[in-house]
Short mmCIF file of C-alpha atoms and ligand atoms in Angstrom, two decimals:
data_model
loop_
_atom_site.label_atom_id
_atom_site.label_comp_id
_atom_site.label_asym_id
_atom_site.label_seq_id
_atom_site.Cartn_x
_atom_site.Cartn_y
_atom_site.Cartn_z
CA UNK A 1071 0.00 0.00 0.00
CA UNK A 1072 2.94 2.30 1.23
CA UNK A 1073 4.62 1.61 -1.84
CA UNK A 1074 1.54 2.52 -4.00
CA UNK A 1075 0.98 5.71 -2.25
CA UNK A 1076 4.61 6.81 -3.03
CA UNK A 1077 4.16 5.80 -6.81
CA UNK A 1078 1.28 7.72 -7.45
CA UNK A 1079 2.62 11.11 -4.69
CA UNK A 1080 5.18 10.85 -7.03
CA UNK A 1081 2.97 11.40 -10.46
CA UNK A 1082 1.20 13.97 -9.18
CA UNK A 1083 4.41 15.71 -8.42
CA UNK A 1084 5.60 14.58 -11.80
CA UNK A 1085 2.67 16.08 -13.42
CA UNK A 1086 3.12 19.61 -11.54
CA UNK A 1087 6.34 19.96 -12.71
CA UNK A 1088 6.11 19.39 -16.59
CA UNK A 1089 4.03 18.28 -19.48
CA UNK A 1090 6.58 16.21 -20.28
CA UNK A 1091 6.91 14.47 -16.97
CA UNK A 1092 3.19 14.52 -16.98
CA UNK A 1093 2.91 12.18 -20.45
CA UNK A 1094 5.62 9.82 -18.85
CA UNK A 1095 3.65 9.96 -15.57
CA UNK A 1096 0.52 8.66 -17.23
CA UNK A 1097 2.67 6.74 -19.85
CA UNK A 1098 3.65 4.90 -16.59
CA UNK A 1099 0.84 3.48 -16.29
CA UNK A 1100 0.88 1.90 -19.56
CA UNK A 1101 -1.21 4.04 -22.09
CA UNK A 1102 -0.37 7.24 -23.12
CA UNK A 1103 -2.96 10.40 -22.20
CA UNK A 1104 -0.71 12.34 -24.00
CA UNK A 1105 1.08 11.83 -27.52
CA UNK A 1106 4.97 13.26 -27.77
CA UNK A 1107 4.72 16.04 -30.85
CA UNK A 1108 8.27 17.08 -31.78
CA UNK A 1109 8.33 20.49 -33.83
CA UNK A 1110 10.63 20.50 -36.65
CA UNK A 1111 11.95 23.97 -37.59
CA UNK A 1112 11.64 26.42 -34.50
CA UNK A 1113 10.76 29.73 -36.70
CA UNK A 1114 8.21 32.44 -36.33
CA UNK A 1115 4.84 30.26 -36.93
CA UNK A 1116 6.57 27.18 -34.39
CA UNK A 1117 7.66 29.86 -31.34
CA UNK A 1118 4.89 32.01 -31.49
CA UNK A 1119 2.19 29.78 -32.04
CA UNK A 1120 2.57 26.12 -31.94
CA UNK A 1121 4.56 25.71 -29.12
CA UNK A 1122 2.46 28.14 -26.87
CA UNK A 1123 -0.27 25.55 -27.83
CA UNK A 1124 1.35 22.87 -26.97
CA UNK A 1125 0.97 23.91 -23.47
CA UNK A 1126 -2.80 23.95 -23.62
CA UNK A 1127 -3.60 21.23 -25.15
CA UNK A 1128 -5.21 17.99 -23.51
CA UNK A 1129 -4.04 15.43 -25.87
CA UNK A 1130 -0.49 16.00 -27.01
CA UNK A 1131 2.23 17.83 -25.36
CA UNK A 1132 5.74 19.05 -26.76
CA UNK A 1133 7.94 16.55 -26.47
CA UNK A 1134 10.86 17.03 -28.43
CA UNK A 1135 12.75 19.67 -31.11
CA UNK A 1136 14.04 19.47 -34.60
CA UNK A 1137 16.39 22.31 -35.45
CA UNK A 1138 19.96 23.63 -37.37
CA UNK A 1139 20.39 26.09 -35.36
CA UNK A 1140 22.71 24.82 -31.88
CA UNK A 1141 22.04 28.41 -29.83
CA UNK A 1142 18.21 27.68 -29.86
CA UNK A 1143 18.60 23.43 -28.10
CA UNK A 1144 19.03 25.24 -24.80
CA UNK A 1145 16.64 27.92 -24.95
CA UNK A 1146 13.92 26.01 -26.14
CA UNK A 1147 14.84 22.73 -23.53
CA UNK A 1148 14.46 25.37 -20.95
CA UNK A 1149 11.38 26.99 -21.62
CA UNK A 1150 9.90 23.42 -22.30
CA UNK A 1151 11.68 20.91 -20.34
CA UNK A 1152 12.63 19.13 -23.43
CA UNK A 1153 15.17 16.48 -22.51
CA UNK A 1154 18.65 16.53 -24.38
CA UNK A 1155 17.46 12.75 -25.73
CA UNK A 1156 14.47 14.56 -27.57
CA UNK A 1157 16.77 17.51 -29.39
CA UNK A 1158 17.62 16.46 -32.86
CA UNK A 1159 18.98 18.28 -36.22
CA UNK A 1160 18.42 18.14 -39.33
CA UNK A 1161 21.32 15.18 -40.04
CA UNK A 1162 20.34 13.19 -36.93
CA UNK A 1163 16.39 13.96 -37.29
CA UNK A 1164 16.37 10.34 -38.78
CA UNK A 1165 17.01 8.72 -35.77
CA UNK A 1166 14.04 9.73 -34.22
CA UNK A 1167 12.65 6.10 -35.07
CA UNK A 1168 13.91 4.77 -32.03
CA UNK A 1169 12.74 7.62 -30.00
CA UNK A 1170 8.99 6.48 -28.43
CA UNK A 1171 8.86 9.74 -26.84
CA UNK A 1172 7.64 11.01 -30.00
CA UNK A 1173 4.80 9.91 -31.62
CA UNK A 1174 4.06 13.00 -34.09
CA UNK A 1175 6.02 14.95 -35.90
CA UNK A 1176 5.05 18.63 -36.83
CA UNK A 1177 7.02 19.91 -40.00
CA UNK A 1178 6.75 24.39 -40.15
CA UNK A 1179 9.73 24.12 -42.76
CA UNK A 1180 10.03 26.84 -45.62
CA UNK A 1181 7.38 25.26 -48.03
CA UNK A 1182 10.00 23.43 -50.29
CA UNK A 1183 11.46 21.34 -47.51
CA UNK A 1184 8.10 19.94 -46.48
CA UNK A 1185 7.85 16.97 -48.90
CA UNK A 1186 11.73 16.07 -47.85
CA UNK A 1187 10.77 15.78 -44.22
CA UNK A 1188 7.52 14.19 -44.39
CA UNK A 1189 8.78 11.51 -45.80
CA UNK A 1190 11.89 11.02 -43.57
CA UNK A 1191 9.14 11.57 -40.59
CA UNK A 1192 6.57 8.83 -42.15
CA UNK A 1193 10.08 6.52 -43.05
CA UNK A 1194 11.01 6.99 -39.36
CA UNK A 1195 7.63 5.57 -38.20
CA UNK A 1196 6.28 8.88 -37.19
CA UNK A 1197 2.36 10.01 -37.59
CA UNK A 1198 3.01 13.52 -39.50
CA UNK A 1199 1.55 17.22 -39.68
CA UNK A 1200 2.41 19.66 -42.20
CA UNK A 1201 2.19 22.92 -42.14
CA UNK A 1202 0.30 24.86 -45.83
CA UNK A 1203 1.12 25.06 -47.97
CA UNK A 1204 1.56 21.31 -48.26
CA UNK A 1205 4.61 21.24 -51.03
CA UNK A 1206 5.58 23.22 -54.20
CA UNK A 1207 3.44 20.41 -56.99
CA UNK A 1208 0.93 18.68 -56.80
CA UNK A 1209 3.05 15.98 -57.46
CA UNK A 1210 5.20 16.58 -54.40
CA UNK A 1211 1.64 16.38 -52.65
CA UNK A 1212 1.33 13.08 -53.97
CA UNK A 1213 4.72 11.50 -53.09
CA UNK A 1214 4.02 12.87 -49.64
CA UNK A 1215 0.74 10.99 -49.41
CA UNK A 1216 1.80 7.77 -50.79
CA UNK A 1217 5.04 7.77 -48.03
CA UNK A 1218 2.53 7.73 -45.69
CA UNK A 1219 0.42 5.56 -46.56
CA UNK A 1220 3.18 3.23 -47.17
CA UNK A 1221 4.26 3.75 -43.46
CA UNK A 1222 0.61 3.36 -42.45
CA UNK A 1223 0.84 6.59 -40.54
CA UNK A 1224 -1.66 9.73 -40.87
CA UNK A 1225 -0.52 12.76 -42.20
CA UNK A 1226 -2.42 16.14 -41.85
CA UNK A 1227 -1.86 19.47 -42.94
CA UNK A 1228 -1.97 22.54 -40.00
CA UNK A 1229 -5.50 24.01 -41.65
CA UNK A 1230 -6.30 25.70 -38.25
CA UNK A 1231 -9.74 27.23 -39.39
CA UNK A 1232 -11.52 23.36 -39.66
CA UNK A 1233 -11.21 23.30 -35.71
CA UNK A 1234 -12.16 27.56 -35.60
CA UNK A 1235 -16.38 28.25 -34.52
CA UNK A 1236 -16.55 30.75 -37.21
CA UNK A 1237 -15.25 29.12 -39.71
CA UNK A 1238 -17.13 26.14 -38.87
CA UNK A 1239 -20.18 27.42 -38.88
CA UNK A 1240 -19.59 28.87 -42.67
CA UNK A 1241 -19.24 25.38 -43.61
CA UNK A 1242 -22.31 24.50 -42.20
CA UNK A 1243 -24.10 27.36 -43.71
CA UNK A 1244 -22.71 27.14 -46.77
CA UNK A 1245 -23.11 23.36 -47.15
CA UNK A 1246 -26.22 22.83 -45.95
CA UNK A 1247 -27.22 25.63 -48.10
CA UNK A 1248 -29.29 27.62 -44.80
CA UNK A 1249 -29.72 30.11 -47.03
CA UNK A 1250 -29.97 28.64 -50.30
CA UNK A 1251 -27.86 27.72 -53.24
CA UNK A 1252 -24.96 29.81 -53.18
CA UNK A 1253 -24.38 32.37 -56.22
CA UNK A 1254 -21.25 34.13 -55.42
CA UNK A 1255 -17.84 34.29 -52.93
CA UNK A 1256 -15.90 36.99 -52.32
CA UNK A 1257 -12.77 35.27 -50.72
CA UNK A 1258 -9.88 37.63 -50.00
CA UNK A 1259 -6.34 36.82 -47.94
CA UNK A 1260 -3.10 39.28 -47.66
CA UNK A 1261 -0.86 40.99 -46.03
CA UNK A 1262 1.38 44.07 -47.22
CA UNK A 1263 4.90 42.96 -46.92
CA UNK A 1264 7.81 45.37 -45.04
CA UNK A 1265 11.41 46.09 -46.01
CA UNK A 1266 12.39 42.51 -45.44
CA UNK A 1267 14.43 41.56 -48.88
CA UNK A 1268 16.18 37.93 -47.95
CA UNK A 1269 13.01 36.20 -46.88
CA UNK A 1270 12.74 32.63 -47.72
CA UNK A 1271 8.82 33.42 -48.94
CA UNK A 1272 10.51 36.31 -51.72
CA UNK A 1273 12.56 33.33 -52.66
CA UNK A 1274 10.94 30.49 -55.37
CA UNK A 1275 13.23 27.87 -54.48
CA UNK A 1276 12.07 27.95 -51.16
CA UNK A 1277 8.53 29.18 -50.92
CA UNK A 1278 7.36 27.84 -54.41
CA UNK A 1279 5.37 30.69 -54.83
CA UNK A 1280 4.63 34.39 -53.65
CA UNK A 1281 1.40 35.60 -51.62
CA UNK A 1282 -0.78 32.47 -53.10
CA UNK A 1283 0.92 29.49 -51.75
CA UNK A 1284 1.27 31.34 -48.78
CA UNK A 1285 -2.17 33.80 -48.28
CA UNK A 1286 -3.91 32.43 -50.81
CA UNK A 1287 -4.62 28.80 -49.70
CA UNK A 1288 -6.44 30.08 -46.99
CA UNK A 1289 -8.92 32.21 -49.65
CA UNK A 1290 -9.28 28.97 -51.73
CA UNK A 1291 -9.88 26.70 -48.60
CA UNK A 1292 -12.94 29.55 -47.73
CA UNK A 1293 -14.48 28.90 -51.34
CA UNK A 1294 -13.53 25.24 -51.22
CA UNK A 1295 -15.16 24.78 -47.38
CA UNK A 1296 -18.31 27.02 -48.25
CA UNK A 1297 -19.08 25.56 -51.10
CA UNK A 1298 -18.07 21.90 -50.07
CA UNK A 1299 -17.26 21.75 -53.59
CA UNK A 1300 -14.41 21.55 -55.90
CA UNK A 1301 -13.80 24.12 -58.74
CA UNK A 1302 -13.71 22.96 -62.33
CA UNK A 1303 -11.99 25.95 -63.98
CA UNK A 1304 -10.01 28.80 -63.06
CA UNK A 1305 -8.68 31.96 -64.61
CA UNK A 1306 -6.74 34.20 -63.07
CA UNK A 1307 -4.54 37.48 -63.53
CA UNK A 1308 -1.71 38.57 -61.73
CA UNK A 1309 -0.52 42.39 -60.31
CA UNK A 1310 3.16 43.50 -59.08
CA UNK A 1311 3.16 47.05 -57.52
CA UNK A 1312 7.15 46.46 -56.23
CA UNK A 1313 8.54 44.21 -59.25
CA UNK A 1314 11.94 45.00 -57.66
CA UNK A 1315 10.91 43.03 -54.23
CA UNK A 1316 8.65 39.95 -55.87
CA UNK A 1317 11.50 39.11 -58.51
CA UNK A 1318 10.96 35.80 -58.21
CA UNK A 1319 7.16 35.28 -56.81
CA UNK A 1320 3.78 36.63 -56.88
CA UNK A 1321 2.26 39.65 -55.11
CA UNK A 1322 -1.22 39.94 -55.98
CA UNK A 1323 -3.40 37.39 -57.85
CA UNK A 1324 -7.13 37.91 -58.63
CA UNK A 1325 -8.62 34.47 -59.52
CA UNK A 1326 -12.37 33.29 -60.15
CA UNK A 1327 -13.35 29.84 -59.43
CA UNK A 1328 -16.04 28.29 -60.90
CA UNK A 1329 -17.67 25.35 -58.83
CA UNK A 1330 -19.85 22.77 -60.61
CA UNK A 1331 -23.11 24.00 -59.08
CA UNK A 1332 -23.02 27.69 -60.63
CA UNK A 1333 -21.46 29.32 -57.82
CA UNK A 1334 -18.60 31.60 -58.73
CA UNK A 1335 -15.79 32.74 -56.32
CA UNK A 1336 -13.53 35.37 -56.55
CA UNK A 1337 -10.46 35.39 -54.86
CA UNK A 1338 -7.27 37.77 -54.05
CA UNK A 1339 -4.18 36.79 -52.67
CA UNK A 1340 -1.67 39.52 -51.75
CA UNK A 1341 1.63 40.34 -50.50
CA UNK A 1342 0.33 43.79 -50.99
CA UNK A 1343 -3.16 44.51 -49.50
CA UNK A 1344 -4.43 43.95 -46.05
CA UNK A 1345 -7.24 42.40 -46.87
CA UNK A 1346 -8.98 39.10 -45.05
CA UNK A 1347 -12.63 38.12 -45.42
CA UNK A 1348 -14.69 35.51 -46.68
CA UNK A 1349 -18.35 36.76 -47.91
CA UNK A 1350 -20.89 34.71 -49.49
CA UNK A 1351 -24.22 35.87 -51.34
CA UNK A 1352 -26.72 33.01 -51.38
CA UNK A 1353 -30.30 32.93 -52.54
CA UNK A 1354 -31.73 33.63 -49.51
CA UNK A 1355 -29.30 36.28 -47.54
CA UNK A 1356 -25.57 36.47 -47.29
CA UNK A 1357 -23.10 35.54 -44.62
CA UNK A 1358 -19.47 36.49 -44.19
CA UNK A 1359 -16.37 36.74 -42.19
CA UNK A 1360 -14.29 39.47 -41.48
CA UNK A 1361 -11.82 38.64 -40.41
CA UNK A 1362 -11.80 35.23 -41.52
CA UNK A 1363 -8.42 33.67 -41.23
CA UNK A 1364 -6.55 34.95 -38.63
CA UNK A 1365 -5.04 33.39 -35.39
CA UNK A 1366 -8.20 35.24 -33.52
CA UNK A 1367 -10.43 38.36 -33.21
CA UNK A 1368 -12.96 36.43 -35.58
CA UNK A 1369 -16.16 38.24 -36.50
CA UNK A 1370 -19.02 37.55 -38.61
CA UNK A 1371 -22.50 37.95 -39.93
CA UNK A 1372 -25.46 36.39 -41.41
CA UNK A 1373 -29.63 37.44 -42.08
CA UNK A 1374 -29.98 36.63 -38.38
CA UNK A 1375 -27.70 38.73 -37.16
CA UNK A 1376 -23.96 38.63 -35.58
CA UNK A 1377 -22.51 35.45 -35.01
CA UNK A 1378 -21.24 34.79 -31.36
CA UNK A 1379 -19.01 32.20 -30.75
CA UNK A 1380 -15.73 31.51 -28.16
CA UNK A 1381 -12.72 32.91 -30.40
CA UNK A 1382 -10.77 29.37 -29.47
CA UNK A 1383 -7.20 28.52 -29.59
CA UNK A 1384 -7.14 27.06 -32.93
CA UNK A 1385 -3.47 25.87 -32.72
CA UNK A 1386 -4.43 23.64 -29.52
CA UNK A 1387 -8.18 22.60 -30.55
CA UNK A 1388 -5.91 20.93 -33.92
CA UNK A 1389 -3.68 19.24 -32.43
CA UNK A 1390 -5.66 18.01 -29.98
CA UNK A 1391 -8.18 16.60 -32.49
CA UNK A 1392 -5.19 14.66 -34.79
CA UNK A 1393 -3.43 13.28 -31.44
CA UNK A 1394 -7.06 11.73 -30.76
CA UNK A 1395 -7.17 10.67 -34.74
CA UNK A 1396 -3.78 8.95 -33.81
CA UNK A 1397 -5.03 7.39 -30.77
CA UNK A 1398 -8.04 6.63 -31.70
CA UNK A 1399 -7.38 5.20 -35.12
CA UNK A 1400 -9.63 7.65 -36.97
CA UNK A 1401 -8.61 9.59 -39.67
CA UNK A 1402 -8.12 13.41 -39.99
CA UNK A 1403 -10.37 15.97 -41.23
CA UNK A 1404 -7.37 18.52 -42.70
CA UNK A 1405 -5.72 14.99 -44.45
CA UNK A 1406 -2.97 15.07 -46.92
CA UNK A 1407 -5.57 15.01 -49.92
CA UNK A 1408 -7.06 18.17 -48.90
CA UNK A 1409 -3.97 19.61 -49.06
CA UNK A 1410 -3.53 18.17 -52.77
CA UNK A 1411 -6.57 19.29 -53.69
CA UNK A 1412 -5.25 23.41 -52.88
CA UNK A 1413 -2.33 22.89 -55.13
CA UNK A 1414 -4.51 21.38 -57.93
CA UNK A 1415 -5.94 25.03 -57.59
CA UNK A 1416 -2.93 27.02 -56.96
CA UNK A 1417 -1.15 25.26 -60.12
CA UNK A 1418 -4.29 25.59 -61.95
CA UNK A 1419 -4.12 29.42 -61.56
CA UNK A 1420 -0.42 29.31 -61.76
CA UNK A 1421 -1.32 28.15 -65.58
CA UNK A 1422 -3.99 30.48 -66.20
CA UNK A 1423 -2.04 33.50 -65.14
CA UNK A 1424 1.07 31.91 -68.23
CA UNK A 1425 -1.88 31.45 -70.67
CA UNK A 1426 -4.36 33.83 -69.81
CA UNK A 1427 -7.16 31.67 -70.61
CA UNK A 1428 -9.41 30.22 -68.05
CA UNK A 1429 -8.05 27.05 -67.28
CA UNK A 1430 -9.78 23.40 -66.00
CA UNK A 1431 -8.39 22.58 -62.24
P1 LIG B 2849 10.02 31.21 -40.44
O1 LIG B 2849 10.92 31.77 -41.47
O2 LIG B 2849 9.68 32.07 -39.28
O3 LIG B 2849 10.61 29.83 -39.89
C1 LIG B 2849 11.15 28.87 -40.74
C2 LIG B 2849 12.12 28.01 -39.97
O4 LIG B 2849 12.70 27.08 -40.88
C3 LIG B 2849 13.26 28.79 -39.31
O5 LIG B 2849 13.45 28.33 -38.00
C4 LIG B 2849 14.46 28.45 -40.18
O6 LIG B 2849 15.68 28.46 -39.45
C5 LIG B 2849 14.13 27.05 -40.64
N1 LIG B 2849 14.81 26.66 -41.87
C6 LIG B 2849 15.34 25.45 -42.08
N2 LIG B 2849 15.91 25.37 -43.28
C7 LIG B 2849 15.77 26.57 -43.85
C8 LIG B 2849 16.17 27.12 -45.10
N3 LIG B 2849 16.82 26.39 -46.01
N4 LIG B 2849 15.84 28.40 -45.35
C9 LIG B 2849 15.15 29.14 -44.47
N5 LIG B 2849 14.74 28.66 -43.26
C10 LIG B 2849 15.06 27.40 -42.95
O7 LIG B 2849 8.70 30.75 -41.19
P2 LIG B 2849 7.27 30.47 -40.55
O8 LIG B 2849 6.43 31.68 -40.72
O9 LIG B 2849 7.39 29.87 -39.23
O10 LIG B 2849 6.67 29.41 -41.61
C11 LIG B 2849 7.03 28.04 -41.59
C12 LIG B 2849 5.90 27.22 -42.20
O11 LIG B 2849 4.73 27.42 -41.43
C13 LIG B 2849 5.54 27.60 -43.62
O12 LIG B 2849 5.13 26.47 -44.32
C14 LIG B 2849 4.36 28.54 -43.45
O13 LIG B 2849 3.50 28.59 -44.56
C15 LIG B 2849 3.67 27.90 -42.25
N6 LIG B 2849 2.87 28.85 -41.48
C16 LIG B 2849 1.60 28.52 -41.20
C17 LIG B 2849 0.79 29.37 -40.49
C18 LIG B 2849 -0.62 28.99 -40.16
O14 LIG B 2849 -1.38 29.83 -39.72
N7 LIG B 2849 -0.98 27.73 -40.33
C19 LIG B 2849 1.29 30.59 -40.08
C20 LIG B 2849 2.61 30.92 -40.36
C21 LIG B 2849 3.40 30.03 -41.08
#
């Protein structure tokens, strides 16, 4: 009994101290309540967001670190209690096979590295999330799924808004048609870009593409989740206001989407605009966000008046719902094919923009 008593004094203490002495308190016991996410690539989007998450999340904790830069092992094992065992780089990142401490691994890479360590992560026996844009191609998409699959682990990609009230409820509106069949979207995402001239996103080799890979996705997604739909065709133009800073990638695009059951969307994606919203005209009333896609501060509207929901952490309510998928066996509701389908669109109004015709996705 004594003995008992001190095991389980000692887990609570365990679980006061750290969330990572907390998953190996209940791990103890021989399930995990918690699954080990280790964060590969420890830039703006993984400090200021993910890993804050990780702290409030019920499911999954941060367990571990994957980055090329030595000066950040200690900060980050400080702030997070991340043993030494559970800091990798990117030449020993393979080894994190043997590591059972991790269980997902959560790639916020420059776009162009994603497919690259997806596949080490799904080779290594690892469940996966990606952050969007998924890859540069479609066909990168593709390689990316079928690694998985292979590995019989689940990959998702970080589409925050799926697990956001707002957001949700567009889906529902939109889908369910509350307001009758939908006639047109007005779907806009961007940001207007500072003096910074060596960012990875200005670069194509990196990034892929300019303010629609990485602003862009979020406007198609709106359409895309809205309409539940897929667009057939696409035409699209493009704008540069500072050819001198988007040598290499796109500022603005303007792109209309044309979805098998009539209804029309068009879209904006800019490195150039503050712009963010999500508006939808449907036979019966309209209903839109704005803001739509950001990390909070959601608000929206429909005939019945202001919506009115918790702004959430949207970070934490995602990762909590794939550590469950994992868990539980189930699959994901941001999968790897969802983030195929985007890039079928993005490359679809990458060609309409070279031929200037309207395009089929
Ligand atoms: P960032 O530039 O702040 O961080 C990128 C990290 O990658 C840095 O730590 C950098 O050191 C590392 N890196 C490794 N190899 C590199 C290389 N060859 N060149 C440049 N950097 C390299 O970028 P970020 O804003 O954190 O974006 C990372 C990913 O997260 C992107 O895919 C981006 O689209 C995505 N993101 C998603 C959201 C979202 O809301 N879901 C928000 C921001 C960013």
């Amino acid at each position: 009994m004594l003995r008992r008593q001190f095991i389980r004094n000692m887990s609570l203490t365990a679980a006061a101290i750290s969330p990572a002495a907390s998953a190996l308190a209940s791990c103890s016991s021989g399930k995990k309540d918690k699954l080990g996410i280790a964060l590969v690539g420890l830039g703006g989007y993984a400090s200021g967001q993910l890993a804050p998450a990780l702290l409030e999340t019920k499911h999954c904790y941060l367990s571990g670190i994957v980055t090329g830069t030595p000066a950040k092992e200690k900060i980050w094992a400080d702030k997070y209690s991340i043993p030494k065992k559970n800091i990798y780089n990117y030449d020993t990142f393979d080894k994190i096979s043997s590591n059972p401490d991790i269980d997902i691994i959560y790639i916020v890479l420059p776009v162009a590295l994603h497919k690259e360590f997806t596949i080490r992560a799904a080779k290594a026996g690892k469940h996966v999330i990606c952050e969007k844009p998924m890859a540069v191609s479609v066909a990168d998409c593709q390689e990316m799924i079928s690694a998985c699959k292979q590995a019989d682990k689940l990959l998702s990609i970080g589409y925050r808004l799926h697990f956001e009230p707002y957001n949700q409820e567009m889906m529902r509106l939109g889908q369910q048609k509350v307001y009758g069949a939908l006639k047109e979207i007005d779907c806009a995402n961007g940001y207007t870009w500072g003096n910074n001239t060596t960012a990875w996103r200005l670069k194509k080799n990196l990034a892929g593409g300019g303010g629609l890979m990485d602003m862009g996705v979020y406007a198609i997604q709106g359409a895309r989740y809205v309409t539940g739909e897929e667009p057939v065709f696409v035409t699209a133009r493009e704008e540069k206001k500072r050819p001198e800073l988007f040598k290499e990638v796109d500022e603005t695009i303007y792109f209309t989407l044309e979805f098998p059951s009539g209804c029309i969307a068009q879209g904006i994606s800019s490195y150039n605009m503050n712009i963010n919203h999500l508006k939808v005209k449907a036979a019966k009333g309209d209903f839109e966000l704005s803001e739509a896609y950001r990390y909070g501060g959601m608000a929206g509207k429909t005939p019945a008046g202001q919506m009115n929901f918790p702004q959430i952490n949207q970070q934490a309510a995602q990762m909590d719902d794939f550590a469950l998928c994992v868990k539980n066996g189930k699959p994901t509701r941001v999968p790897g094919e969802m983030g195929l389908k985007d890039m079928k669109v993005v490359e679809a109004i990458y060609r309409s923009i070279a031929s200037g015709k309207k395009e089929p996705v």
